[in-house]
Short mmCIF file of C-alpha atoms in Angstrom, two decimals:
data_model
loop_
_atom_site.label_atom_id
_atom_site.label_comp_id
_atom_site.label_asym_id
_atom_site.label_seq_id
_atom_site.Cartn_x
_atom_site.Cartn_y
_atom_site.Cartn_z
CA MET A 141 24.42 9.46 9.26
CA VAL A 142 21.65 6.90 8.95
CA ASN A 143 20.20 5.49 12.13
CA VAL A 144 17.80 2.56 11.92
CA GLY A 145 16.31 1.19 15.10
CA TRP A 146 14.21 -1.97 15.04
CA ASN A 147 11.09 -0.86 16.84
CA THR A 148 7.43 -1.12 15.85
CA ALA A 149 7.50 1.89 13.52
CA SER A 150 10.63 0.75 11.69
CA LEU A 151 9.27 -2.76 11.19
CA MET A 152 5.99 -1.32 9.94
CA GLY A 153 7.94 0.89 7.56
CA PHE A 154 9.76 -2.15 6.22
CA VAL A 155 6.44 -3.95 5.68
CA GLN A 156 5.07 -0.86 3.92
CA ILE A 157 8.03 -0.86 1.56
CA LEU A 158 7.42 -4.52 0.72
CA VAL A 159 3.69 -3.93 0.17
CA ALA A 160 4.43 -0.90 -2.03
CA ILE A 161 6.66 -3.01 -4.24
CA ALA A 162 4.25 -5.97 -4.44
CA TYR A 163 0.94 -4.11 -4.84
CA PRO A 164 1.32 -3.04 -8.51
CA PHE A 165 2.40 -6.55 -9.48
CA ILE A 166 -0.79 -7.92 -7.91
CA ILE A 167 -3.41 -5.35 -8.86
CA ILE A 168 -2.41 -4.44 -12.44
CA PRO A 169 -2.77 -8.00 -13.81
CA LEU A 170 -6.12 -8.25 -12.00
CA MET A 171 -7.27 -5.03 -13.68
CA VAL A 172 -6.47 -6.46 -17.08
CA ILE A 173 -7.80 -9.97 -16.48
CA LYS A 174 -10.85 -9.19 -14.32
CA PRO A 175 -11.97 -5.57 -14.49
CA ALA A 176 -14.32 -4.35 -11.75
CA LYS A 177 -17.36 -3.86 -14.01
CA PRO A 178 -17.14 -5.67 -17.33
CA ALA A 179 -18.97 -3.02 -19.37
CA ALA A 180 -17.57 0.13 -17.77
CA SER A 181 -13.99 -0.81 -16.83
CA ARG A 182 -12.94 -1.88 -20.26
CA THR A 183 -13.05 1.72 -21.35
CA ASP A 184 -9.78 3.59 -21.49
CA ILE A 185 -10.75 6.02 -18.73
CA GLY A 186 -11.61 3.20 -16.28
CA VAL A 187 -8.30 1.45 -16.83
CA ALA A 188 -6.42 4.77 -16.62
CA ILE A 189 -8.05 5.71 -13.31
CA ALA A 190 -7.31 2.28 -11.81
CA LEU A 191 -3.71 2.47 -13.03
CA VAL A 192 -3.20 5.95 -11.55
CA GLN A 193 -4.76 4.75 -8.29
CA SER A 194 -2.40 1.78 -8.03
CA VAL A 195 0.63 3.95 -8.80
CA LEU A 196 -0.36 6.63 -6.25
CA VAL A 197 -1.07 4.06 -3.53
CA SER A 198 2.28 2.38 -4.18
CA LEU A 199 4.22 5.66 -4.15
CA THR A 200 2.48 6.80 -0.97
CA PHE A 201 3.23 3.51 0.76
CA LEU A 202 6.83 3.59 -0.44
CA LEU A 203 7.45 7.14 0.80
CA THR A 204 5.77 6.65 4.17
CA GLY A 205 7.56 3.30 4.56
CA LEU A 206 10.94 4.90 3.93
CA ILE A 207 10.17 7.69 6.39
CA LEU A 208 9.09 5.22 9.06
CA PHE A 209 12.01 2.89 8.41
CA PHE A 210 14.66 5.59 8.76
CA ASN A 211 12.96 7.90 11.29
CA GLY A 212 10.59 5.58 13.15
CA TRP A 213 12.83 5.44 16.19
CA ARG A 214 12.09 9.15 16.80
CA LEU A 215 8.31 8.77 17.03
CA ASP A 216 6.58 8.80 20.38
CA PRO A 217 4.25 5.87 21.17
CA ILE A 218 1.02 7.81 20.52
CA LEU A 219 2.14 8.71 16.99
CA GLN A 220 3.24 5.11 16.39
CA VAL A 221 -0.25 3.90 17.33
CA ALA A 222 -1.75 6.39 14.88
CA TYR A 223 0.52 5.10 12.10
CA VAL A 224 -0.35 1.48 12.95
CA LEU A 225 -4.08 2.25 12.76
CA MET A 226 -3.69 4.13 9.47
CA PHE A 227 -1.57 1.33 8.02
CA ALA A 228 -4.14 -1.28 9.07
CA LEU A 229 -6.97 0.70 7.47
CA VAL A 230 -5.19 1.19 4.16
CA LEU A 231 -4.03 -2.44 4.10
CA LEU A 232 -7.60 -3.60 4.74
CA LEU A 233 -8.89 -1.47 1.85
CA MET A 234 -6.16 -2.80 -0.44
CA LEU A 235 -6.97 -6.41 0.47
CA LYS A 236 -10.67 -5.73 -0.05
CA GLU A 237 -10.02 -4.43 -3.55
CA VAL A 238 -7.83 -7.40 -4.48
CA LEU A 239 -10.30 -9.94 -3.06
CA LEU A 240 -13.26 -8.30 -4.78
CA ARG A 241 -11.47 -8.50 -8.11
CA LEU A 242 -10.48 -12.14 -7.51
CA LEU A 243 -13.92 -13.28 -6.40
CA GLN A 244 -15.83 -11.44 -9.11
CA GLU A 245 -17.38 -13.56 -11.80
#
């Protein structure tokens, strides 16, 4: 039996699933087009580390999004606030990375 309630945690889980799907499609082309440091990132190890980072962030967001989407209705309000704060922090760091790569010359 699958029970999905539309509360704050379930909606945040749905947003996390969408971000997990979109993040690799945004960051991987930016890694190829505009690497973080032109001399150092063009090496194989720099690209490999950035690729592993984007895959791990996406998988983590996907798994936590699925958990929140299907089991978010069980969480008490204090735990929901903790998840909202963690989600906001990780989303801010992801946006910072994307914007730094876009604005870099």
